[in-house]
Amino acid sequence: MNATAVAITTTRAGLFSIERIVLTNAGAGYTEAPLVTISGGGGVGAAATAAVEQSNFGIVNFTVTNNGVGYAATPTISIVGASTSPAIAEVNLLADN
């Protein structure tokens, strides 16, 4: 089963940044935390980590370690790690007025 997530962004002073990543599918088979990469969308600097649950080896949550700035379009989240079902993430932009 693939892991999936949605990134929620916020805007301040007209610039979008990533507020949080919401897990929608945990995936399976991760024996260690995968690498989480946020790219595209015109923004820079966003970063996150993933935590793995140790009985079913699925992702349990994401921690945004840097919100980044300047996302004018939907960025892509890549989750790379050894698993029996690779993770997939989606990003949705949300303006927090």
PDB file of N, CA and C in Angstrom:
ATOM      1  N   MET A   1       0.838  -1.169   0.000  1.00  0.00           N
ATOM      2  CA  MET A   1       0.000   0.000   0.000  1.00  0.00           C
ATOM      3  C   MET A   1       0.890   1.241   0.000  1.00  0.00           C
ATOM      4  N   ASN A   2       0.659   2.169  -0.889  1.00  0.00           N
ATOM      5  CA  ASN A   2       1.450   3.389  -0.990  1.00  0.00           C
ATOM      6  C   ASN A   2       1.060   4.385   0.093  1.00  0.00           C
ATOM      7  N   ALA A   3       2.040   5.073   0.633  1.00  0.00           N
ATOM      8  CA  ALA A   3       1.776   6.168   1.564  1.00  0.00           C
ATOM      9  C   ALA A   3       1.464   7.416   0.753  1.00  0.00           C
ATOM     10  N   THR A   4       0.496   8.194   1.195  1.00  0.00           N
ATOM     11  CA  THR A   4       0.160   9.449   0.537  1.00  0.00           C
ATOM     12  C   THR A   4      -0.025  10.535   1.582  1.00  0.00           C
ATOM     13  N   ALA A   5       0.179  11.783   1.166  1.00  0.00           N
ATOM     14  CA  ALA A   5       0.055  12.912   2.081  1.00  0.00           C
ATOM     15  C   ALA A   5      -0.342  14.142   1.299  1.00  0.00           C
ATOM     16  N   VAL A   6      -0.848  15.143   2.000  1.00  0.00           N
ATOM     17  CA  VAL A   6      -1.212  16.421   1.408  1.00  0.00           C
ATOM     18  C   VAL A   6      -0.488  17.512   2.181  1.00  0.00           C
ATOM     19  N   ALA A   7       0.179  18.416   1.496  1.00  0.00           N
ATOM     20  CA  ALA A   7       0.831  19.559   2.142  1.00  0.00           C
ATOM     21  C   ALA A   7      -0.143  20.725   2.172  1.00  0.00           C
ATOM     22  N   ILE A   8      -0.306  21.316   3.331  1.00  0.00           N
ATOM     23  CA  ILE A   8      -1.160  22.484   3.499  1.00  0.00           C
ATOM     24  C   ILE A   8      -0.245  23.700   3.573  1.00  0.00           C
ATOM     25  N   THR A   9      -0.508  24.683   2.723  1.00  0.00           N
ATOM     26  CA  THR A   9       0.326  25.888   2.726  1.00  0.00           C
ATOM     27  C   THR A   9      -0.448  27.054   3.311  1.00  0.00           C
ATOM     28  N   THR A  10       0.270  28.078   3.674  1.00  0.00           N
ATOM     29  CA  THR A  10      -0.330  29.296   4.201  1.00  0.00           C
ATOM     30  C   THR A  10       0.309  30.482   3.483  1.00  0.00           C
ATOM     31  N   THR A  11      -0.338  31.631   3.522  1.00  0.00           N
ATOM     32  CA  THR A  11       0.237  32.811   2.891  1.00  0.00           C
ATOM     33  C   THR A  11       0.296  33.961   3.887  1.00  0.00           C
ATOM     34  N   ARG A  12       1.422  34.617   3.878  1.00  0.00           N
ATOM     35  CA  ARG A  12       1.619  35.817   4.685  1.00  0.00           C
ATOM     36  C   ARG A  12       2.315  36.826   3.785  1.00  0.00           C
ATOM     37  N   ALA A  13       1.777  38.011   3.759  1.00  0.00           N
ATOM     38  CA  ALA A  13       2.306  39.074   2.891  1.00  0.00           C
ATOM     39  C   ALA A  13       2.329  38.634   1.433  1.00  0.00           C
ATOM     40  N   GLY A  14       1.353  37.808   1.036  1.00  0.00           N
ATOM     41  CA  GLY A  14       1.235  37.391  -0.352  1.00  0.00           C
ATOM     42  C   GLY A  14       2.166  36.280  -0.774  1.00  0.00           C
ATOM     43  N   LEU A  15       2.957  35.698   0.150  1.00  0.00           N
ATOM     44  CA  LEU A  15       3.887  34.621  -0.182  1.00  0.00           C
ATOM     45  C   LEU A  15       3.428  33.322   0.459  1.00  0.00           C
ATOM     46  N   PHE A  16       3.332  32.274  -0.344  1.00  0.00           N
ATOM     47  CA  PHE A  16       2.921  30.969   0.166  1.00  0.00           C
ATOM     48  C   PHE A  16       4.091  30.228   0.783  1.00  0.00           C
ATOM     49  N   SER A  17       3.837  29.536   1.882  1.00  0.00           N
ATOM     50  CA  SER A  17       4.804  28.624   2.481  1.00  0.00           C
ATOM     51  C   SER A  17       4.044  27.381   2.950  1.00  0.00           C
ATOM     52  N   ILE A  18       4.764  26.310   3.236  1.00  0.00           N
ATOM     53  CA  ILE A  18       4.130  25.072   3.655  1.00  0.00           C
ATOM     54  C   ILE A  18       3.908  25.111   5.158  1.00  0.00           C
ATOM     55  N   GLU A  19       2.662  24.944   5.557  1.00  0.00           N
ATOM     56  CA  GLU A  19       2.303  24.964   6.975  1.00  0.00           C
ATOM     57  C   GLU A  19       2.431  23.583   7.604  1.00  0.00           C
ATOM     58  N   ARG A  20       1.917  22.550   6.918  1.00  0.00           N
ATOM     59  CA  ARG A  20       1.983  21.183   7.438  1.00  0.00           C
ATOM     60  C   ARG A  20       1.745  20.189   6.313  1.00  0.00           C
ATOM     61  N   ILE A  21       2.114  18.950   6.559  1.00  0.00           N
ATOM     62  CA  ILE A  21       1.859  17.857   5.623  1.00  0.00           C
ATOM     63  C   ILE A  21       0.913  16.889   6.320  1.00  0.00           C
ATOM     64  N   VAL A  22      -0.218  16.609   5.687  1.00  0.00           N
ATOM     65  CA  VAL A  22      -1.229  15.742   6.265  1.00  0.00           C
ATOM     66  C   VAL A  22      -1.110  14.358   5.637  1.00  0.00           C
ATOM     67  N   LEU A  23      -0.936  13.340   6.468  1.00  0.00           N
ATOM     68  CA  LEU A  23      -0.814  11.962   6.004  1.00  0.00           C
ATOM     69  C   LEU A  23      -2.180  11.432   5.596  1.00  0.00           C
ATOM     70  N   THR A  24      -2.281  10.885   4.379  1.00  0.00           N
ATOM     71  CA  THR A  24      -3.538  10.306   3.915  1.00  0.00           C
ATOM     72  C   THR A  24      -3.441   8.798   3.708  1.00  0.00           C
ATOM     73  N   ASN A  25      -2.241   8.242   3.620  1.00  0.00           N
ATOM     74  CA  ASN A  25      -2.032   6.800   3.486  1.00  0.00           C
ATOM     75  C   ASN A  25      -0.625   6.479   3.979  1.00  0.00           C
ATOM     76  N   ALA A  26      -0.511   5.606   4.961  1.00  0.00           N
ATOM     77  CA  ALA A  26       0.770   5.349   5.633  1.00  0.00           C
ATOM     78  C   ALA A  26       1.763   4.508   4.842  1.00  0.00           C
ATOM     79  N   GLY A  27       1.303   3.792   3.811  1.00  0.00           N
ATOM     80  CA  GLY A  27       2.212   2.893   3.111  1.00  0.00           C
ATOM     81  C   GLY A  27       2.614   1.742   4.017  1.00  0.00           C
ATOM     82  N   ALA A  28       3.625   0.955   3.624  1.00  0.00           N
ATOM     83  CA  ALA A  28       4.062  -0.191   4.427  1.00  0.00           C
ATOM     84  C   ALA A  28       5.483  -0.577   4.077  1.00  0.00           C
ATOM     85  N   GLY A  29       6.131  -1.251   5.014  1.00  0.00           N
ATOM     86  CA  GLY A  29       7.437  -1.839   4.758  1.00  0.00           C
ATOM     87  C   GLY A  29       8.635  -0.944   4.979  1.00  0.00           C
ATOM     88  N   TYR A  30       8.443   0.238   5.545  1.00  0.00           N
ATOM     89  CA  TYR A  30       9.583   1.117   5.826  1.00  0.00           C
ATOM     90  C   TYR A  30      10.306   0.617   7.072  1.00  0.00           C
ATOM     91  N   THR A  31      11.572   0.294   6.946  1.00  0.00           N
ATOM     92  CA  THR A  31      12.348  -0.146   8.099  1.00  0.00           C
ATOM     93  C   THR A  31      13.123   1.004   8.729  1.00  0.00           C
ATOM     94  N   GLU A  32      13.201   2.122   8.022  1.00  0.00           N
ATOM     95  CA  GLU A  32      13.794   3.350   8.559  1.00  0.00           C
ATOM     96  C   GLU A  32      13.098   4.530   7.903  1.00  0.00           C
ATOM     97  N   ALA A  33      13.228   5.690   8.505  1.00  0.00           N
ATOM     98  CA  ALA A  33      12.554   6.887   7.995  1.00  0.00           C
ATOM     99  C   ALA A  33      13.024   7.210   6.578  1.00  0.00           C
ATOM    100  N   PRO A  34      12.077   7.434   5.651  1.00  0.00           N
ATOM    101  CA  PRO A  34      12.452   7.784   4.289  1.00  0.00           C
ATOM    102  C   PRO A  34      12.869   9.251   4.186  1.00  0.00           C
ATOM    103  N   LEU A  35      13.522   9.584   3.094  1.00  0.00           N
ATOM    104  CA  LEU A  35      13.893  10.960   2.783  1.00  0.00           C
ATOM    105  C   LEU A  35      12.675  11.659   2.189  1.00  0.00           C
ATOM    106  N   VAL A  36      12.344  12.844   2.694  1.00  0.00           N
ATOM    107  CA  VAL A  36      11.228  13.637   2.194  1.00  0.00           C
ATOM    108  C   VAL A  36      11.794  14.864   1.498  1.00  0.00           C
ATOM    109  N   THR A  37      11.460  15.046   0.221  1.00  0.00           N
ATOM    110  CA  THR A  37      11.944  16.185  -0.552  1.00  0.00           C
ATOM    111  C   THR A  37      10.755  16.975  -1.084  1.00  0.00           C
ATOM    112  N   ILE A  38      10.814  18.300  -0.949  1.00  0.00           N
ATOM    113  CA  ILE A  38       9.763  19.189  -1.459  1.00  0.00           C
ATOM    114  C   ILE A  38      10.392  20.045  -2.545  1.00  0.00           C
ATOM    115  N   SER A  39       9.837  19.974  -3.762  1.00  0.00           N
ATOM    116  CA  SER A  39      10.446  20.694  -4.888  1.00  0.00           C
ATOM    117  C   SER A  39       9.380  21.279  -5.802  1.00  0.00           C
ATOM    118  N   GLY A  40       9.805  22.218  -6.628  1.00  0.00           N
ATOM    119  CA  GLY A  40       8.917  22.822  -7.611  1.00  0.00           C
ATOM    120  C   GLY A  40       7.986  23.849  -6.995  1.00  0.00           C
ATOM    121  N   GLY A  41       7.058  24.344  -7.791  1.00  0.00           N
ATOM    122  CA  GLY A  41       6.074  25.312  -7.321  1.00  0.00           C
ATOM    123  C   GLY A  41       6.594  26.726  -7.201  1.00  0.00           C
ATOM    124  N   GLY A  42       7.851  26.951  -7.588  1.00  0.00           N
ATOM    125  CA  GLY A  42       8.422  28.289  -7.532  1.00  0.00           C
ATOM    126  C   GLY A  42       8.974  28.685  -6.176  1.00  0.00           C
ATOM    127  N   GLY A  43       8.733  27.868  -5.158  1.00  0.00           N
ATOM    128  CA  GLY A  43       9.218  28.193  -3.822  1.00  0.00           C
ATOM    129  C   GLY A  43      10.579  27.586  -3.551  1.00  0.00           C
ATOM    130  N   VAL A  44      11.144  27.976  -2.427  1.00  0.00           N
ATOM    131  CA  VAL A  44      12.450  27.456  -2.027  1.00  0.00           C
ATOM    132  C   VAL A  44      12.478  27.204  -0.527  1.00  0.00           C
ATOM    133  N   GLY A  45      13.375  26.316  -0.114  1.00  0.00           N
ATOM    134  CA  GLY A  45      13.710  26.163   1.286  1.00  0.00           C
ATOM    135  C   GLY A  45      12.862  25.226   2.117  1.00  0.00           C
ATOM    136  N   ALA A  46      11.745  24.700   1.605  1.00  0.00           N
ATOM    137  CA  ALA A  46      10.896  23.829   2.414  1.00  0.00           C
ATOM    138  C   ALA A  46      11.564  22.473   2.619  1.00  0.00           C
ATOM    139  N   ALA A  47      11.408  21.926   3.833  1.00  0.00           N
ATOM    140  CA  ALA A  47      11.979  20.620   4.154  1.00  0.00           C
ATOM    141  C   ALA A  47      11.096  19.940   5.192  1.00  0.00           C
ATOM    142  N   ALA A  48      11.096  18.607   5.173  1.00  0.00           N
ATOM    143  CA  ALA A  48      10.308  17.844   6.141  1.00  0.00           C
ATOM    144  C   ALA A  48      10.964  16.496   6.392  1.00  0.00           C
ATOM    145  N   THR A  49      10.611  15.893   7.529  1.00  0.00           N
ATOM    146  CA  THR A  49      11.042  14.542   7.850  1.00  0.00           C
ATOM    147  C   THR A  49       9.803  13.680   8.071  1.00  0.00           C
ATOM    148  N   ALA A  50       9.972  12.354   7.979  1.00  0.00           N
ATOM    149  CA  ALA A  50       8.876  11.415   8.206  1.00  0.00           C
ATOM    150  C   ALA A  50       9.253  10.470   9.335  1.00  0.00           C
ATOM    151  N   ALA A  51       8.277  10.129  10.178  1.00  0.00           N
ATOM    152  CA  ALA A  51       8.480   9.149  11.241  1.00  0.00           C
ATOM    153  C   ALA A  51       7.789   7.852  10.850  1.00  0.00           C
ATOM    154  N   VAL A  52       8.419   6.718  11.178  1.00  0.00           N
ATOM    155  CA  VAL A  52       7.905   5.404  10.805  1.00  0.00           C
ATOM    156  C   VAL A  52       7.422   4.656  12.046  1.00  0.00           C
ATOM    157  N   GLU A  53       6.250   4.049  11.931  1.00  0.00           N
ATOM    158  CA  GLU A  53       5.672   3.227  12.994  1.00  0.00           C
ATOM    159  C   GLU A  53       6.325   1.855  12.936  1.00  0.00           C
ATOM    160  N   GLN A  54       6.722   1.302  14.076  1.00  0.00           N
ATOM    161  CA  GLN A  54       7.592   0.132  14.083  1.00  0.00           C
ATOM    162  C   GLN A  54       6.906  -1.227  14.013  1.00  0.00           C
ATOM    163  N   SER A  55       5.581  -1.320  14.109  1.00  0.00           N
ATOM    164  CA  SER A  55       4.964  -2.646  13.991  1.00  0.00           C
ATOM    165  C   SER A  55       4.532  -2.963  12.568  1.00  0.00           C
ATOM    166  N   ASN A  56       3.960  -1.990  11.853  1.00  0.00           N
ATOM    167  CA  ASN A  56       3.563  -2.197  10.458  1.00  0.00           C
ATOM    168  C   ASN A  56       4.494  -1.482   9.483  1.00  0.00           C
ATOM    169  N   PHE A  57       5.426  -0.707  10.022  1.00  0.00           N
ATOM    170  CA  PHE A  57       6.435  -0.006   9.229  1.00  0.00           C
ATOM    171  C   PHE A  57       5.832   0.953   8.204  1.00  0.00           C
ATOM    172  N   GLY A  58       4.755   1.639   8.604  1.00  0.00           N
ATOM    173  CA  GLY A  58       4.171   2.691   7.782  1.00  0.00           C
ATOM    174  C   GLY A  58       4.553   4.051   8.339  1.00  0.00           C
ATOM    175  N   ILE A  59       4.398   5.077   7.544  1.00  0.00           N
ATOM    176  CA  ILE A  59       4.674   6.441   7.987  1.00  0.00           C
ATOM    177  C   ILE A  59       3.559   6.869   8.940  1.00  0.00           C
ATOM    178  N   VAL A  60       3.925   7.448  10.078  1.00  0.00           N
ATOM    179  CA  VAL A  60       2.918   7.894  11.045  1.00  0.00           C
ATOM    180  C   VAL A  60       2.715   9.407  11.046  1.00  0.00           C
ATOM    181  N   ASN A  61       3.735  10.162  10.679  1.00  0.00           N
ATOM    182  CA  ASN A  61       3.562  11.605  10.587  1.00  0.00           C
ATOM    183  C   ASN A  61       4.742  12.253   9.875  1.00  0.00           C
ATOM    184  N   PHE A  62       4.538  13.512   9.533  1.00  0.00           N
ATOM    185  CA  PHE A  62       5.576  14.337   8.932  1.00  0.00           C
ATOM    186  C   PHE A  62       5.830  15.518   9.856  1.00  0.00           C
ATOM    187  N   THR A  63       7.080  15.947   9.925  1.00  0.00           N
ATOM    188  CA  THR A  63       7.445  17.163  10.638  1.00  0.00           C
ATOM    189  C   THR A  63       8.050  18.119   9.628  1.00  0.00           C
ATOM    190  N   VAL A  64       7.427  19.290   9.473  1.00  0.00           N
ATOM    191  CA  VAL A  64       7.980  20.315   8.580  1.00  0.00           C
ATOM    192  C   VAL A  64       9.097  21.005   9.343  1.00  0.00           C
ATOM    193  N   THR A  65      10.329  20.861   8.853  1.00  0.00           N
ATOM    194  CA  THR A  65      11.483  21.439   9.532  1.00  0.00           C
ATOM    195  C   THR A  65      11.842  22.821   8.992  1.00  0.00           C
ATOM    196  N   ASN A  66      11.340  23.155   7.803  1.00  0.00           N
ATOM    197  CA  ASN A  66      11.505  24.488   7.226  1.00  0.00           C
ATOM    198  C   ASN A  66      10.299  24.719   6.332  1.00  0.00           C
ATOM    199  N   ASN A  67       9.553  25.791   6.578  1.00  0.00           N
ATOM    200  CA  ASN A  67       8.328  26.073   5.828  1.00  0.00           C
ATOM    201  C   ASN A  67       8.580  26.566   4.410  1.00  0.00           C
ATOM    202  N   GLY A  68       9.780  27.005   4.108  1.00  0.00           N
ATOM    203  CA  GLY A  68      10.061  27.544   2.779  1.00  0.00           C
ATOM    204  C   GLY A  68       9.282  28.818   2.536  1.00  0.00           C
ATOM    205  N   VAL A  69       9.399  29.352   1.327  1.00  0.00           N
ATOM    206  CA  VAL A  69       8.702  30.592   0.976  1.00  0.00           C
ATOM    207  C   VAL A  69       8.578  30.691  -0.538  1.00  0.00           C
ATOM    208  N   GLY A  70       7.547  31.408  -0.994  1.00  0.00           N
ATOM    209  CA  GLY A  70       7.430  31.747  -2.407  1.00  0.00           C
ATOM    210  C   GLY A  70       6.723  30.736  -3.282  1.00  0.00           C
ATOM    211  N   TYR A  71       5.913  29.851  -2.727  1.00  0.00           N
ATOM    212  CA  TYR A  71       5.224  28.848  -3.551  1.00  0.00           C
ATOM    213  C   TYR A  71       4.041  29.472  -4.277  1.00  0.00           C
ATOM    214  N   ALA A  72       4.198  29.672  -5.589  1.00  0.00           N
ATOM    215  CA  ALA A  72       3.141  30.233  -6.426  1.00  0.00           C
ATOM    216  C   ALA A  72       2.314  29.132  -7.076  1.00  0.00           C
ATOM    217  N   ALA A  73       2.824  27.924  -7.099  1.00  0.00           N
ATOM    218  CA  ALA A  73       2.123  26.768  -7.674  1.00  0.00           C
ATOM    219  C   ALA A  73       2.343  25.574  -6.753  1.00  0.00           C
ATOM    220  N   THR A  74       1.614  24.525  -7.013  1.00  0.00           N
ATOM    221  CA  THR A  74       1.683  23.331  -6.179  1.00  0.00           C
ATOM    222  C   THR A  74       3.053  22.661  -6.260  1.00  0.00           C
ATOM    223  N   PRO A  75       3.761  22.542  -5.127  1.00  0.00           N
ATOM    224  CA  PRO A  75       5.039  21.821  -5.127  1.00  0.00           C
ATOM    225  C   PRO A  75       4.813  20.312  -5.117  1.00  0.00           C
ATOM    226  N   THR A  76       5.855  19.567  -5.374  1.00  0.00           N
ATOM    227  CA  THR A  76       5.820  18.112  -5.375  1.00  0.00           C
ATOM    228  C   THR A  76       6.559  17.588  -4.158  1.00  0.00           C
ATOM    229  N   ILE A  77       5.969  16.584  -3.493  1.00  0.00           N
ATOM    230  CA  ILE A  77       6.645  15.926  -2.383  1.00  0.00           C
ATOM    231  C   ILE A  77       7.097  14.560  -2.858  1.00  0.00           C
ATOM    232  N   SER A  78       8.383  14.259  -2.684  1.00  0.00           N
ATOM    233  CA  SER A  78       8.932  12.944  -3.009  1.00  0.00           C
ATOM    234  C   SER A  78       9.321  12.260  -1.708  1.00  0.00           C
ATOM    235  N   ILE A  79       8.916  10.993  -1.570  1.00  0.00           N
ATOM    236  CA  ILE A  79       9.244  10.204  -0.387  1.00  0.00           C
ATOM    237  C   ILE A  79      10.039   9.006  -0.870  1.00  0.00           C
ATOM    238  N   VAL A  80      11.328   8.962  -0.492  1.00  0.00           N
ATOM    239  CA  VAL A  80      12.225   7.941  -1.011  1.00  0.00           C
ATOM    240  C   VAL A  80      12.806   7.127   0.139  1.00  0.00           C
ATOM    241  N   GLY A  81      12.599   5.815   0.069  1.00  0.00           N
ATOM    242  CA  GLY A  81      13.148   4.923   1.077  1.00  0.00           C
ATOM    243  C   GLY A  81      12.800   3.494   0.725  1.00  0.00           C
ATOM    244  N   ALA A  82      13.492   2.550   1.325  1.00  0.00           N
ATOM    245  CA  ALA A  82      13.220   1.143   1.087  1.00  0.00           C
ATOM    246  C   ALA A  82      11.893   0.770   1.740  1.00  0.00           C
ATOM    247  N   SER A  83      10.957   0.222   0.950  1.00  0.00           N
ATOM    248  CA  SER A  83       9.653  -0.175   1.462  1.00  0.00           C
ATOM    249  C   SER A  83       9.073  -1.264   0.579  1.00  0.00           C
ATOM    250  N   THR A  84       8.064  -1.952   1.087  1.00  0.00           N
ATOM    251  CA  THR A  84       7.360  -2.924   0.254  1.00  0.00           C
ATOM    252  C   THR A  84       6.300  -2.243  -0.587  1.00  0.00           C
ATOM    253  N   SER A  85       5.873  -1.054  -0.186  1.00  0.00           N
ATOM    254  CA  SER A  85       4.951  -0.216  -0.951  1.00  0.00           C
ATOM    255  C   SER A  85       5.467   1.207  -0.912  1.00  0.00           C
ATOM    256  N   PRO A  86       5.972   1.731  -2.010  1.00  0.00           N
ATOM    257  CA  PRO A  86       6.544   3.077  -2.013  1.00  0.00           C
ATOM    258  C   PRO A  86       5.522   4.137  -1.623  1.00  0.00           C
ATOM    259  N   ALA A  87       6.004   5.189  -1.016  1.00  0.00           N
ATOM    260  CA  ALA A  87       5.142   6.291  -0.603  1.00  0.00           C
ATOM    261  C   ALA A  87       4.902   7.255  -1.754  1.00  0.00           C
ATOM    262  N   ILE A  88       3.728   7.847  -1.765  1.00  0.00           N
ATOM    263  CA  ILE A  88       3.353   8.878  -2.737  1.00  0.00           C
ATOM    264  C   ILE A  88       2.709  10.017  -1.963  1.00  0.00           C
ATOM    265  N   ALA A  89       3.015  11.248  -2.318  1.00  0.00           N
ATOM    266  CA  ALA A  89       2.423  12.398  -1.636  1.00  0.00           C
ATOM    267  C   ALA A  89       1.857  13.367  -2.649  1.00  0.00           C
ATOM    268  N   GLU A  90       0.816  14.067  -2.258  1.00  0.00           N
ATOM    269  CA  GLU A  90       0.215  15.117  -3.066  1.00  0.00           C
ATOM    270  C   GLU A  90       0.298  16.418  -2.288  1.00  0.00           C
ATOM    271  N   VAL A  91       0.289  17.538  -2.996  1.00  0.00           N
ATOM    272  CA  VAL A  91       0.367  18.847  -2.366  1.00  0.00           C
ATOM    273  C   VAL A  91      -0.810  19.676  -2.830  1.00  0.00           C
ATOM    274  N   ASN A  92      -1.494  20.300  -1.902  1.00  0.00           N
ATOM    275  CA  ASN A  92      -2.559  21.265  -2.213  1.00  0.00           C
ATOM    276  C   ASN A  92      -2.181  22.596  -1.611  1.00  0.00           C
ATOM    277  N   LEU A  93      -2.362  23.689  -2.360  1.00  0.00           N
ATOM    278  CA  LEU A  93      -2.095  25.018  -1.837  1.00  0.00           C
ATOM    279  C   LEU A  93      -3.342  25.545  -1.138  1.00  0.00           C
ATOM    280  N   LEU A  94      -3.143  26.193   0.002  1.00  0.00           N
ATOM    281  CA  LEU A  94      -4.242  26.749   0.775  1.00  0.00           C
ATOM    282  C   LEU A  94      -3.829  28.115   1.280  1.00  0.00           C
ATOM    283  N   ALA A  95      -4.604  29.136   0.944  1.00  0.00           N
ATOM    284  CA  ALA A  95      -4.319  30.483   1.423  1.00  0.00           C
ATOM    285  C   ALA A  95      -4.958  30.674   2.781  1.00  0.00           C
ATOM    286  N   ASP A  96      -4.195  31.123   3.745  1.00  0.00           N
ATOM    287  CA  ASP A  96      -4.679  31.380   5.097  1.00  0.00           C
ATOM    288  C   ASP A  96      -4.774  32.894   5.270  1.00  0.00           C
ATOM    289  N   ASN A  97      -5.932  33.419   4.975  1.00  0.00           N
ATOM    290  CA  ASN A  97      -6.105  34.878   5.009  1.00  0.00           C
ATOM    291  C   ASN A  97      -6.421  35.375   6.393  1.00  0.00           C
TER     292      ASN A  97
END
